Short mmCIF file of C-alpha atoms in Angstrom, two decimals:
data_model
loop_
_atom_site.label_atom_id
_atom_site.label_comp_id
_atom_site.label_asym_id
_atom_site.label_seq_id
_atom_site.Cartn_x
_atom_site.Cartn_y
_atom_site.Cartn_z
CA UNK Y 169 -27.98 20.77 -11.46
CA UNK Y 170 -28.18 17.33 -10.09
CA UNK Y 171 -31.27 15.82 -9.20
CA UNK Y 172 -30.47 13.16 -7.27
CA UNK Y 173 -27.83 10.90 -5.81
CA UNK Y 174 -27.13 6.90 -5.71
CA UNK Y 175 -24.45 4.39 -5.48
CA UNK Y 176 -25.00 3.16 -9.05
CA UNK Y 177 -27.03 1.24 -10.97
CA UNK Y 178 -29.32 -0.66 -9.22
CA UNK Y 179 -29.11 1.66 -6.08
CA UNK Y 180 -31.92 3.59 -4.67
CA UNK Y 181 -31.36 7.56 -6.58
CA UNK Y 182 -32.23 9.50 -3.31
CA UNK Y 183 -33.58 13.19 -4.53
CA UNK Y 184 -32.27 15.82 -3.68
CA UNK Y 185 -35.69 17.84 -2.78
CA UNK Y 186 -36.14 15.52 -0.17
CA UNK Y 187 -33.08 17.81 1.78
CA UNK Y 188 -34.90 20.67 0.88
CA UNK Y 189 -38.30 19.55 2.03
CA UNK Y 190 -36.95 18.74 5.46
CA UNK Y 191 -35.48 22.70 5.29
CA UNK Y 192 -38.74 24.55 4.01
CA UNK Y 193 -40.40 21.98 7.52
CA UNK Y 194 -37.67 23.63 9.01
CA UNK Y 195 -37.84 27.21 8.39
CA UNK Y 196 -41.79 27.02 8.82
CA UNK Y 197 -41.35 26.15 12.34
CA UNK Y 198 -39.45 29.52 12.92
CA UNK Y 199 -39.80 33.38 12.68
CA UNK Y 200 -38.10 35.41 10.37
CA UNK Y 201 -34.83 37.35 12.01
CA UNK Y 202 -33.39 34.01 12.78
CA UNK Y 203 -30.89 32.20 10.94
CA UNK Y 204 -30.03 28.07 11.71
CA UNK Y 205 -26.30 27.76 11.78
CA UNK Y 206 -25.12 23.70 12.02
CA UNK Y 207 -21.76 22.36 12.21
CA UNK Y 208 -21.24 19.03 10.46
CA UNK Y 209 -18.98 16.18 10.98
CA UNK Y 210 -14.76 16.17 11.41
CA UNK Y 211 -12.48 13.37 10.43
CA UNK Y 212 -11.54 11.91 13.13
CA UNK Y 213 -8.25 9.97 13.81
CA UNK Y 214 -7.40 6.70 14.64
CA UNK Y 215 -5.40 7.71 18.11
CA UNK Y 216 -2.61 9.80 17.05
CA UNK Y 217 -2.06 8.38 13.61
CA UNK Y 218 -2.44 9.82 10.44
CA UNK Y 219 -5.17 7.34 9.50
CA UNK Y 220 -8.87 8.34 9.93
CA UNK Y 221 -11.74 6.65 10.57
CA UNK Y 222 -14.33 5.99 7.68
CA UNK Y 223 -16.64 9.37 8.07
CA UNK Y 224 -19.97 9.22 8.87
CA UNK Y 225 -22.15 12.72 8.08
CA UNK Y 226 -23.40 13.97 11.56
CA UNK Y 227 -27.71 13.24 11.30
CA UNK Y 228 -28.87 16.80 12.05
CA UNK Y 229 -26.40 17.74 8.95
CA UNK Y 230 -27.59 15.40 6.62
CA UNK Y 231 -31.11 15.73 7.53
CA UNK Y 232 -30.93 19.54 6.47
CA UNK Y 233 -28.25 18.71 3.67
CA UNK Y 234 -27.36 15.75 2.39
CA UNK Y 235 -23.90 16.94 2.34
CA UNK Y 236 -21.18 13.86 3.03
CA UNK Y 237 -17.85 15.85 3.16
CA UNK Y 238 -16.62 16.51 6.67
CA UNK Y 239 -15.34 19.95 7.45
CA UNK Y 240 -18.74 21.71 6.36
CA UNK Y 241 -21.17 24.18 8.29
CA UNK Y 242 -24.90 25.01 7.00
CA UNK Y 243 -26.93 28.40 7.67
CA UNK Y 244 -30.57 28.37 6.72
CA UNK Y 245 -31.90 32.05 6.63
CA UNK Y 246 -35.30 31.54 8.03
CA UNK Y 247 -36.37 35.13 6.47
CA UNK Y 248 -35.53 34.17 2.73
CA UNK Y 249 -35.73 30.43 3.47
CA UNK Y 250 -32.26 30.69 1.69
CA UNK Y 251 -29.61 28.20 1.82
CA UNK Y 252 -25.86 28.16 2.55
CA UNK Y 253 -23.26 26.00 2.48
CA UNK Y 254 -19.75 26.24 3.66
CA UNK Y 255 -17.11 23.97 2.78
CA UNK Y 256 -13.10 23.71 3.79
CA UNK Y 257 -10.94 25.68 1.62
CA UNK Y 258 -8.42 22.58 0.95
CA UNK Y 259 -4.66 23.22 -0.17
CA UNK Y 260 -3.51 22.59 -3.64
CA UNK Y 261 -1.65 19.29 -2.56
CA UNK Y 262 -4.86 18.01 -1.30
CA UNK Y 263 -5.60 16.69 -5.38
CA UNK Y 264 -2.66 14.97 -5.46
CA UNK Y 265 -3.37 13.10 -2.70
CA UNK Y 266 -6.66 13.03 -2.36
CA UNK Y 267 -8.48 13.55 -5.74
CA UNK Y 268 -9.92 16.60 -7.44
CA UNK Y 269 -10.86 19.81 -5.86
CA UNK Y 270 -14.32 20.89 -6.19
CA UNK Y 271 -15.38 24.41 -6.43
CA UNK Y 272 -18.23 26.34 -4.57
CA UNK Y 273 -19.81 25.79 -8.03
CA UNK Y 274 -19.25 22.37 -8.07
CA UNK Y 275 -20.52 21.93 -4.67
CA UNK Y 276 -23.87 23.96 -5.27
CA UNK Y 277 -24.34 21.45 -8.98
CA UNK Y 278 -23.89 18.32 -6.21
CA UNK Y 279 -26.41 19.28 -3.24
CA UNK Y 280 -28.63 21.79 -4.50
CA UNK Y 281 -28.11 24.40 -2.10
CA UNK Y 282 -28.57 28.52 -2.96
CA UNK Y 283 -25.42 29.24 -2.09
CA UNK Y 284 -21.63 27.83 -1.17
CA UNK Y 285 -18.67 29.13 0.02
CA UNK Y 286 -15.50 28.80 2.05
CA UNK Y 287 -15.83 27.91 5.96
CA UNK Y 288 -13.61 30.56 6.24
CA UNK Y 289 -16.38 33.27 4.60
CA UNK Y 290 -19.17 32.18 7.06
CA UNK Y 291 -18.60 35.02 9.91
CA UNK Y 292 -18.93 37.74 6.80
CA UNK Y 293 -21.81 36.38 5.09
CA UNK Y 294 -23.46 35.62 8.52
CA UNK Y 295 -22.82 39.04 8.91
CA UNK Y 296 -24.00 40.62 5.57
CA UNK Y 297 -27.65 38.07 6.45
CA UNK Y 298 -27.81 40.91 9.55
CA UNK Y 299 -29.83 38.03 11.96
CA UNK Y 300 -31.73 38.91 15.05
CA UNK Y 301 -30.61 35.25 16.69
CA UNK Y 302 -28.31 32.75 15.38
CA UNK Y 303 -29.60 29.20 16.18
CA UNK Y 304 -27.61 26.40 17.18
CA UNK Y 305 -28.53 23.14 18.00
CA UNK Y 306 -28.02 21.71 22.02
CA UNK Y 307 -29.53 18.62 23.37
CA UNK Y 308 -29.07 15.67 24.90
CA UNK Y 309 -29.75 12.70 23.33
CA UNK Y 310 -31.81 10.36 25.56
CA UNK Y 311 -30.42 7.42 24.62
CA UNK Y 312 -26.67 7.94 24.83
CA UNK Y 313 -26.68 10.69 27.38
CA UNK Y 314 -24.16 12.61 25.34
CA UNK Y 315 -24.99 15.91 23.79
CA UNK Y 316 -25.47 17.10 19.81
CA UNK Y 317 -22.49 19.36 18.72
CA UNK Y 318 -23.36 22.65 18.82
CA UNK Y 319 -21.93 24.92 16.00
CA UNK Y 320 -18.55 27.18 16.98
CA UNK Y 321 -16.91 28.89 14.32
CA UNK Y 322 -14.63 32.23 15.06
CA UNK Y 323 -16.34 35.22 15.38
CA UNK Y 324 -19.36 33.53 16.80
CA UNK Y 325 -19.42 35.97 19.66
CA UNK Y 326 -20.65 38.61 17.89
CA UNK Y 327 -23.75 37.47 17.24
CA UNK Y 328 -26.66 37.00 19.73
CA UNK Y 329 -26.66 32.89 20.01
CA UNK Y 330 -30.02 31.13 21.09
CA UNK Y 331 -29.02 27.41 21.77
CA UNK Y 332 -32.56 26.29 23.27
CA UNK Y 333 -35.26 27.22 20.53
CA UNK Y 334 -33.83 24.75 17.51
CA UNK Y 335 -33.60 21.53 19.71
CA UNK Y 336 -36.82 20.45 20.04
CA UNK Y 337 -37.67 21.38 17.13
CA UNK Y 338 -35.75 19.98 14.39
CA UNK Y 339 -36.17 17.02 16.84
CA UNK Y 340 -39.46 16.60 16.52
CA UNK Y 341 -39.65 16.94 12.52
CA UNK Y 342 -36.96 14.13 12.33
CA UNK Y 343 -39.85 11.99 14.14
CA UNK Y 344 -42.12 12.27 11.54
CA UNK Y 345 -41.22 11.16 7.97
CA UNK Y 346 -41.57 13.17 4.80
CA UNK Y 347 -42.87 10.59 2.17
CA UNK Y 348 -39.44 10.22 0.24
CA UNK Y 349 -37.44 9.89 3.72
CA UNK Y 350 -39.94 6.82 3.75
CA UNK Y 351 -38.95 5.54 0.37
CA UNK Y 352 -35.23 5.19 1.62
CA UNK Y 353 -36.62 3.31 4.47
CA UNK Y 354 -37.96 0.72 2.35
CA UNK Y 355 -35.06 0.39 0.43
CA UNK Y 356 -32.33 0.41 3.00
CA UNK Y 357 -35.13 -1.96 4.80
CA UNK Y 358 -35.55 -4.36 1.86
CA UNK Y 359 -31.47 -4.23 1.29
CA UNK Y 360 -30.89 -6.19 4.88
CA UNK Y 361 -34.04 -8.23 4.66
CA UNK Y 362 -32.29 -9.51 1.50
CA UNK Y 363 -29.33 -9.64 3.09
CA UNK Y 364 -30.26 -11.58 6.38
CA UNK Y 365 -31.94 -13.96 3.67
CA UNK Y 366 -28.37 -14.77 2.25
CA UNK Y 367 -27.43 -15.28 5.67
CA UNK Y 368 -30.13 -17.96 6.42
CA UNK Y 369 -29.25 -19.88 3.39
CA UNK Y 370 -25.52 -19.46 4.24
CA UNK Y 371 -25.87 -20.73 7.89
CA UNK Y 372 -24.96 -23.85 9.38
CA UNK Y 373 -22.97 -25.85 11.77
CA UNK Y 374 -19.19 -25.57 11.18
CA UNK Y 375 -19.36 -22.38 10.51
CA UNK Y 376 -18.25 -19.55 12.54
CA UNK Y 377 -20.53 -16.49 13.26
CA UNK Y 378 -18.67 -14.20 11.86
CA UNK Y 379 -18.70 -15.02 8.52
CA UNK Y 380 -22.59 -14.96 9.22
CA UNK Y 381 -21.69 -11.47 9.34
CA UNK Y 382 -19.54 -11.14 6.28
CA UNK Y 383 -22.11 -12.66 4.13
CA UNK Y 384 -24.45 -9.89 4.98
CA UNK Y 385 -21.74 -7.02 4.52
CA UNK Y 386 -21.62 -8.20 1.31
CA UNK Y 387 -24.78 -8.10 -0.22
CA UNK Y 388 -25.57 -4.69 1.47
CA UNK Y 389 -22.77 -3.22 0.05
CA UNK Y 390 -22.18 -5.03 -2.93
CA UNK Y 391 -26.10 -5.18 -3.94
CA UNK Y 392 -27.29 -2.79 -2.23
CA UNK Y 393 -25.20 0.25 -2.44
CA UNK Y 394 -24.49 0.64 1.42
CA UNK Y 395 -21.17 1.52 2.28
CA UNK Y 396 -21.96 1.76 6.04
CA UNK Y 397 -24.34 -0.52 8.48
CA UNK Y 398 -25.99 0.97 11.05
CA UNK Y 399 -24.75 -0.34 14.59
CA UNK Y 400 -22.19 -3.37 14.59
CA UNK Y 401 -23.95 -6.50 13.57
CA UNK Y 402 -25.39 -8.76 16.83
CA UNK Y 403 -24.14 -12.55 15.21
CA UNK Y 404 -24.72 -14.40 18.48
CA UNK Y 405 -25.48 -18.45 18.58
CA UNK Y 406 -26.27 -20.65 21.13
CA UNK Y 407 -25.74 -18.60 24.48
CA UNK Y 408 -24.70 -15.72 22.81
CA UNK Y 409 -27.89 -15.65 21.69
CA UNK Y 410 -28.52 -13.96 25.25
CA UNK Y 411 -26.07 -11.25 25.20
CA UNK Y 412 -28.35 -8.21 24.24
CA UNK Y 413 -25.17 -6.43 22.24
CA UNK Y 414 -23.05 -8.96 21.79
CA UNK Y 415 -20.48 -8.46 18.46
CA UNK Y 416 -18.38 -5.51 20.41
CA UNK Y 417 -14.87 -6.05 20.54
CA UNK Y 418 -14.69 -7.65 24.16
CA UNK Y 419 -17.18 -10.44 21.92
CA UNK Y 420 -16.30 -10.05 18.25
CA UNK Y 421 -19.00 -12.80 16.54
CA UNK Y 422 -15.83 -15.63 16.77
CA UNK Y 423 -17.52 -18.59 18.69
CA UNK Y 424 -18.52 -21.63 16.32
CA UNK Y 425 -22.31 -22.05 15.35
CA UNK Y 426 -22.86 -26.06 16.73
CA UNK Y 427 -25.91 -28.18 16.12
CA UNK Y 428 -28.45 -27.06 18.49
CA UNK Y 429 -27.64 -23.30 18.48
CA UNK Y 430 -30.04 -20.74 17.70
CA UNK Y 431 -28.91 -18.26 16.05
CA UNK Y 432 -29.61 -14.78 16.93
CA UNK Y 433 -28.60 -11.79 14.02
CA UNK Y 434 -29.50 -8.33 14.81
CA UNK Y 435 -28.07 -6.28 11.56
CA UNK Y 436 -29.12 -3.49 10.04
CA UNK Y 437 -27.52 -1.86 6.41
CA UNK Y 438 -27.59 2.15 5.86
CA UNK Y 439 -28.18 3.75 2.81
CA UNK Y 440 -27.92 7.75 3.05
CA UNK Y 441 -27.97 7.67 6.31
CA UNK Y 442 -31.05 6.13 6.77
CA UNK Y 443 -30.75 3.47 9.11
CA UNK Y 444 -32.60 -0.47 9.07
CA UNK Y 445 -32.20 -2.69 11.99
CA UNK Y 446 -33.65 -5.77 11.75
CA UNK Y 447 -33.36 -9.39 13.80
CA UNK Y 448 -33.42 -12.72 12.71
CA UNK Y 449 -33.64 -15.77 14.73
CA UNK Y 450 -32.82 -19.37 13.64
CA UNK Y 451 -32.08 -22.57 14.09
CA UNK Y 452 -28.54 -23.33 13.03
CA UNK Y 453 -29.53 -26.79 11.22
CA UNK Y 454 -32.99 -24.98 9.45
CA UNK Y 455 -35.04 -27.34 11.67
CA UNK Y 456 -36.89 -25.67 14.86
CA UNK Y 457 -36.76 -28.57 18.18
CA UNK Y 458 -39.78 -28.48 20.24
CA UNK Y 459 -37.98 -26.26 22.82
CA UNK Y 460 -37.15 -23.75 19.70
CA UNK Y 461 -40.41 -23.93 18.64
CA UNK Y 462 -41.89 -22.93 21.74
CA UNK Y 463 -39.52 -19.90 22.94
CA UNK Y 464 -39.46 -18.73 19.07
CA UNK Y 465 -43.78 -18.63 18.72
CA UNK Y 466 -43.91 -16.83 21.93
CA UNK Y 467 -41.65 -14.24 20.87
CA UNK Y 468 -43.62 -13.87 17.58
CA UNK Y 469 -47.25 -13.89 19.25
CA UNK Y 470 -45.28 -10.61 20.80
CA UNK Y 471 -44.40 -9.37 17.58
CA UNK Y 472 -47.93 -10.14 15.86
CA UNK Y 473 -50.25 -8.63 18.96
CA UNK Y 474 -48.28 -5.54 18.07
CA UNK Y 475 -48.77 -5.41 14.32
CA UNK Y 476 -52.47 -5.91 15.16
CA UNK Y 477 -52.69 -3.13 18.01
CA UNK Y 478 -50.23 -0.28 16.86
CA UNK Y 479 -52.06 2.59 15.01
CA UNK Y 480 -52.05 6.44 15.69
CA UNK Y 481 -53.08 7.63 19.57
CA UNK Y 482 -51.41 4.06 20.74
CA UNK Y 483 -49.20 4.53 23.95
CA UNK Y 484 -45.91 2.84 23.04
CA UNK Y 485 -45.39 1.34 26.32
CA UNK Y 486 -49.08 -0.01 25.88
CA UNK Y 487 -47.77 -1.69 23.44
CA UNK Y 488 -44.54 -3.22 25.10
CA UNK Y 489 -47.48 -4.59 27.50
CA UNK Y 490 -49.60 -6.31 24.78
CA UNK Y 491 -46.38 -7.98 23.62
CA UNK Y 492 -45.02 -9.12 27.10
CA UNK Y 493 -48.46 -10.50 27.57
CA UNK Y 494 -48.54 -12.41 24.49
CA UNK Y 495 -45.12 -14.00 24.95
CA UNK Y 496 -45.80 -14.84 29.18
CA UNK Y 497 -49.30 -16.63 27.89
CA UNK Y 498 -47.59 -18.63 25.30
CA UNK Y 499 -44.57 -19.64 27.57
CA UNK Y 500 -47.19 -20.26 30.26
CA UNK Y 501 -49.41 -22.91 27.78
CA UNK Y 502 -45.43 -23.99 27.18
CA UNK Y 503 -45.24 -25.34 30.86
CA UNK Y 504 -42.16 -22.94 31.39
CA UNK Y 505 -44.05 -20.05 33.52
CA UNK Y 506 -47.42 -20.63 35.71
CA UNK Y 507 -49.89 -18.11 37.32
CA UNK Y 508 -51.67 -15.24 36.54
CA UNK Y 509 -49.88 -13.04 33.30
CA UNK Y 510 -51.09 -9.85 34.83
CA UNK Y 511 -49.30 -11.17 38.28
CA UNK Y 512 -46.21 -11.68 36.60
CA UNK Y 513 -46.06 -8.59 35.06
CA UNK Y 514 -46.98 -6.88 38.46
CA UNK Y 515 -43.94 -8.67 39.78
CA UNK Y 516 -41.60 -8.24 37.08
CA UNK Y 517 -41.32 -11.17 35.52
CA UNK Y 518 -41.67 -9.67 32.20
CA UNK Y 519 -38.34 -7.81 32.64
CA UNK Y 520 -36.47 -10.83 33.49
CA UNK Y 521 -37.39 -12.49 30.58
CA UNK Y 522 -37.11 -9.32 28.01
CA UNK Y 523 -34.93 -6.95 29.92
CA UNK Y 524 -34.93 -5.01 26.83
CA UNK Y 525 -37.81 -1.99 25.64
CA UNK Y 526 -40.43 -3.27 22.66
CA UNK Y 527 -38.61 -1.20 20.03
CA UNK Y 528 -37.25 2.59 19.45
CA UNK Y 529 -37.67 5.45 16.87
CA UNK Y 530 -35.83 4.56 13.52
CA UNK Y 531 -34.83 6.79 10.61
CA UNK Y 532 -31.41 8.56 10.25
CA UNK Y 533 -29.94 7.75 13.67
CA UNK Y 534 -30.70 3.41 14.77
CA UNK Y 535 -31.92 4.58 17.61
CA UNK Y 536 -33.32 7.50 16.47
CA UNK Y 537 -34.23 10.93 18.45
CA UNK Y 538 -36.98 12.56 20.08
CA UNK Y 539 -38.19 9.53 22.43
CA UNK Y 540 -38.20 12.06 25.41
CA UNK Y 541 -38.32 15.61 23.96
CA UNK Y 542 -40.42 18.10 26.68
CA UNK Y 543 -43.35 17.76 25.58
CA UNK Y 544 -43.79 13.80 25.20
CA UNK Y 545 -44.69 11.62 28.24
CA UNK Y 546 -41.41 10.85 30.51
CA UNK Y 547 -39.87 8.14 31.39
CA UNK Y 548 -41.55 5.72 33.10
CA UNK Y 549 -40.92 3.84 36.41
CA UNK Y 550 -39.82 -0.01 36.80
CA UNK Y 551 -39.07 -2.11 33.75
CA UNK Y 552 -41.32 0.34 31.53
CA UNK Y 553 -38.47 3.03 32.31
CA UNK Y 554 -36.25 0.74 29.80
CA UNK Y 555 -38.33 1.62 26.72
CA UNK Y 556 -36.31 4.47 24.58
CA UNK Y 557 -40.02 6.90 24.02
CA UNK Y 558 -43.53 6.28 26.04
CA UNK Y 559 -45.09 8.60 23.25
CA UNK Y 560 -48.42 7.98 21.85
CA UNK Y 561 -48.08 6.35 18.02
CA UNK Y 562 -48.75 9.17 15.02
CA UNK Y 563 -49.11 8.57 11.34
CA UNK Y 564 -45.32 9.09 9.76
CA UNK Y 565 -43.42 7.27 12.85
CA UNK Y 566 -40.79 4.30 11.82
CA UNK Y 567 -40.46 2.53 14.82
CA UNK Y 568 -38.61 -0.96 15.71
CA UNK Y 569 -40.87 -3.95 17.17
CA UNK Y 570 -38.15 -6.49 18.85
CA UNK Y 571 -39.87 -8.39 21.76
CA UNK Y 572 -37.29 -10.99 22.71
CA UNK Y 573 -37.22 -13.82 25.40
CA UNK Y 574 -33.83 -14.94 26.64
CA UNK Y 575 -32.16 -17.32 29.21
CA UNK Y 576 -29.77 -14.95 31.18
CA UNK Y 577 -28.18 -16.42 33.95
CA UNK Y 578 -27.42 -13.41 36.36
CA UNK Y 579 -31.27 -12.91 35.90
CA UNK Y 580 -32.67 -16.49 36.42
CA UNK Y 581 -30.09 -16.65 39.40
CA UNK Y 582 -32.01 -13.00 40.67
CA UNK Y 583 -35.71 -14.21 40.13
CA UNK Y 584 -35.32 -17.77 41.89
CA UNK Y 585 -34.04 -16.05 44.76
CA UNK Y 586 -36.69 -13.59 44.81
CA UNK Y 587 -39.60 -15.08 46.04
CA UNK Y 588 -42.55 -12.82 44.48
CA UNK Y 589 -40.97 -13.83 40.80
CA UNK Y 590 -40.18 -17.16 41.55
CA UNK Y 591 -43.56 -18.76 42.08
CA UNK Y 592 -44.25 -17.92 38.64
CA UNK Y 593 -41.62 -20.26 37.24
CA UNK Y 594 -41.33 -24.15 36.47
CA UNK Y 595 -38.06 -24.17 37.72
CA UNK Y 596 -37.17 -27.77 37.02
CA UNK Y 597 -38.61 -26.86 33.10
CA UNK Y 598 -36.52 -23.59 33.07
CA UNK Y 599 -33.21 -25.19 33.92
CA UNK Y 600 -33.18 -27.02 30.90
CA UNK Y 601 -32.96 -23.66 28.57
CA UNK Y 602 -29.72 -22.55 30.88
CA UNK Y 603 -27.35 -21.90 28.14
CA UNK Y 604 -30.40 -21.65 25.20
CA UNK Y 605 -29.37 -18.18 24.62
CA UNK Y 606 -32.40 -15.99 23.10
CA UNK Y 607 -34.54 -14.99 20.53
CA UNK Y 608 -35.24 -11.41 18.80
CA UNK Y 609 -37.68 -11.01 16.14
CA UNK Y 610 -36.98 -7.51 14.68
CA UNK Y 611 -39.15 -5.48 12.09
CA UNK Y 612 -38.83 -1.94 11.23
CA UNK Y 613 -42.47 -1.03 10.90
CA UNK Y 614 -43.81 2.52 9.33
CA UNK Y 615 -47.49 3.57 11.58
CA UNK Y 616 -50.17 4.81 8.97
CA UNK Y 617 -52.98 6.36 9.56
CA UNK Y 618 -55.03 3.03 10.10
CA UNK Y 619 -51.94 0.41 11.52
CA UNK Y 620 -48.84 -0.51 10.50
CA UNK Y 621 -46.88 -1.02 7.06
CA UNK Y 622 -44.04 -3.80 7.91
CA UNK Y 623 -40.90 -2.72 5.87
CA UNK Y 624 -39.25 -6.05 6.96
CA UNK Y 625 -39.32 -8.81 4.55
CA UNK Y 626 -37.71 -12.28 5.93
CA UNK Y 627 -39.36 -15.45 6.95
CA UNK Y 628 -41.23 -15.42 10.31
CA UNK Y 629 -43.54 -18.28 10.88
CA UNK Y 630 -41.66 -21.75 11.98
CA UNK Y 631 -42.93 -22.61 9.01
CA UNK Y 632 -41.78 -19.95 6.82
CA UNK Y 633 -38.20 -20.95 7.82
CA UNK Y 634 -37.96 -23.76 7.98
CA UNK Y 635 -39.29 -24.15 4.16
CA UNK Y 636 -36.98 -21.33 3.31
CA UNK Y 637 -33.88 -22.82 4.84
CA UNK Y 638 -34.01 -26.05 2.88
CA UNK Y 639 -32.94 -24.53 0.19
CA UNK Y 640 -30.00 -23.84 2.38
CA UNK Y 641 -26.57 -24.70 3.02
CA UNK Y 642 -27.71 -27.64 6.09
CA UNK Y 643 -29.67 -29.47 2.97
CA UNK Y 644 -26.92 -29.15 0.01
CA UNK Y 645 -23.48 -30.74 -0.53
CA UNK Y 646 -20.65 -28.51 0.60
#
């Protein structure tokens, strides 16, 4: 049987007992009698062609599997804590066309799992298990709004179906990370520091942001074994730089990186479906102005009262606080805000500044789940409703920490013309960042049981990047 799986030499060999871990967590959060039944991902078409999209495992199926072939379904018999896997039964032209067929054999040598069969065998050996309950999975997801696909296969109806009880819980063990589910993390985290490295010593004037964005592709795939990133890549310069998800197709990374610009990169790779998502900010030439300096070091006294702070029993949105604080004080000794910090954030300033939450869950999904699950705090009121989980920090979490400060017109335009936010800005000081863009400083962050690991390894300090950009491509012939 195969122990483990990579991308080659070089790559990360992911175990395959780190599947079955999350399925024995699994089956010890449920009673005997029940049996877990989850439908994985379909190709999907582009439109009506014939052409598919790349696939992408479904995370509640790879969590429990590992499995990357579309077409599959899983059933975990909670009484035996025995494994099943059910795969398509392909035609015979399908080798031709599409390489060799694999047998249920094959299948079980590949992911480890007790048994495998045909999709169309799972009513009869659902039947022959005998369950009390068939679980499948229903939720919303609180970021998106949409809902998790729940498992439908024919004959389904007869079987008593609970679609409530598996939820929250599978849920809730994604939240907290196994100790190999943490070793892909710091790989797929180290691949795209690495990779946003390249980038900085790629970057200059001239060039055009996206092929800021082909540079990293590269070495995550190429190096690093990732076939996939995790979101599409943020490459935004100058005032892009204050377009929170800019890089969609409306905005596809094409504007020109000028003298001046910073440039803001939000990219993440994915390695097994483990997600990184990390930010970079920089100046275009590898040398900070004053005006850089100062809207970059408040951003990062965000970032570094949060590395000090965050340990288990932490509120989250505490923790948004102590980084909005950090950044109005510094922007205040700056000469760009004035009054009392605790005012401004009474008032709101704070959100016009960072619209965005502190940070969100990480692991298989970018932003991952069980921010809002029933029995975590809700969503809070005002700005503080923005943050994707108010939960209190625990020992296993991978979270994001991305305070950001950023020059957004519609929102400048909003706060002079509200007077209780507007006495809290040097207007005439302000105007001169109108088209400044932003600046993100990202790090994927593991919570221990005393503080925080920091998975993220790029340059941070002014100092630290500017020293590490001279060996760039602003400082060498082209």
């Amino acid at each position: 049987m195969i122990e483990a799986w990579s991308m080659g030499p070089g790559t990360l060999e992911v175990p395959l007992s780190l599947f079955a871990k999350n399925r024995e967590r699994l089956a010890g959060k449920l009673r005997n009698g029940q049996v877990v039944v989850l439908q994985g991902g379909d190709d999907i078409s582009h439109y009506d062609t014939d052409i598919h999209y790349v696939f992408r495992q479904e995370a509640y199926f790879t969590w429990v599997s590992g499995v990357r072939e579309p077409g599959c379904f899983f059933a975990l018999d909670v009484t035996t804590k025995k494994s099943y896997l059910f795969v398509p039964r392909l035609p015979e032209e399908y080798e031709v066309w599409m390489g060799k067929l694999l047998t249920c054999s094959e299948f079980k040598k590949i992911y480890g799992i007790e048994e495998v069969h045909y999709v169309d065998e799972l009513q009869a050996i659902l039947k022959s298990l005998n369950p009390d309950t068939l679980l499948t999975l229903n939720g919303p997801n609180t970021d998106s709004g949409l809902t998790a696909k729940e498992a439908v296969f024919k004959g389904i109806d007869e079987f008593k179906v609970d679609n409530k009880v598996l939820f929250p819980i599978i849920a809730e063990l994604r939240v907290i990370k196994t100790p190999q589910e943490i070793e892909v993390m710091r790989y797929v985290c180290k691949v795209s520091s690495d990779a946003h490295k390249q980038v900085m010593l790629f970057a200059r004037p001239g060039l055009m942001e996206y092929q800021c964005e082909s540079v990293f592709l590269d070495h995550c795939y190429r190096v690093g074994g990732c076939r996939h990133v995790s979101y599409t890549c943020i490459c935004g310069s100058g005032h892009n730089g204050a377009t929170l998800h800019y890089g969609h197709a409306a905005a596809p990374n094409a504007k020109m990186i000028h003298t001046g610009d910073m440039c803001l990169f939000d990219m993440g790779g994915n390695y097994a479906g483990y997600a990184a998502d990390i930010t970079c900010s920089f100046p275009a030439t590898g040398k900070f102005t004053d005006d850089q300096k100062l809207v970059y070091e408040a951003v990062l006294a965000g970032r570094d009262a949060v590395v000090r702070e965050a340990k288990p029993g932490v509120l989250w949105s505490d923790m948004h606080l102590a980084a909005n604080r950090a950044m109005l004080e510094h922007l205040k000794k700056g000469n760009l805000l004035k009054g009392d910090v605790a005012d401004m954030i009474k008032n709101g300033v704070n959100g016009i500044l960072q619209p965005h939450g502190l940070g969100h869950l990480l692991g298989l999904d970018v932003h991952d789940v069980g921010g809002y699950l029933p029995h975590c705090p809700p969503r809070l009121a005002g700005p503080l409703g923005r943050l994707r989980t108010a939960r209190a920090l625990q020992a296993g979490m991978i979270l994001t920490i991305e305070p950001g400060c950023y020059f957004i017109d519609r929102l400048l335009d909003g706060a002079k013309n509200n007077p209780e936010q507007a006495q809290f800005f040097n207007w005439e000081r302000v105007e001169q960042f109108r088209g400044f863009g932003g600046v993100r400083i990202e790090d994927d962050v593991l919570i221990t049981e005393h503080g925080v690991e920091n998975l993220t390894f790029v340059p941070r300090t002014v100092a630290e990047i500017e020293d590490f950009m001279a060996n760039g491509a602003n400082f060498k012939k082209c």
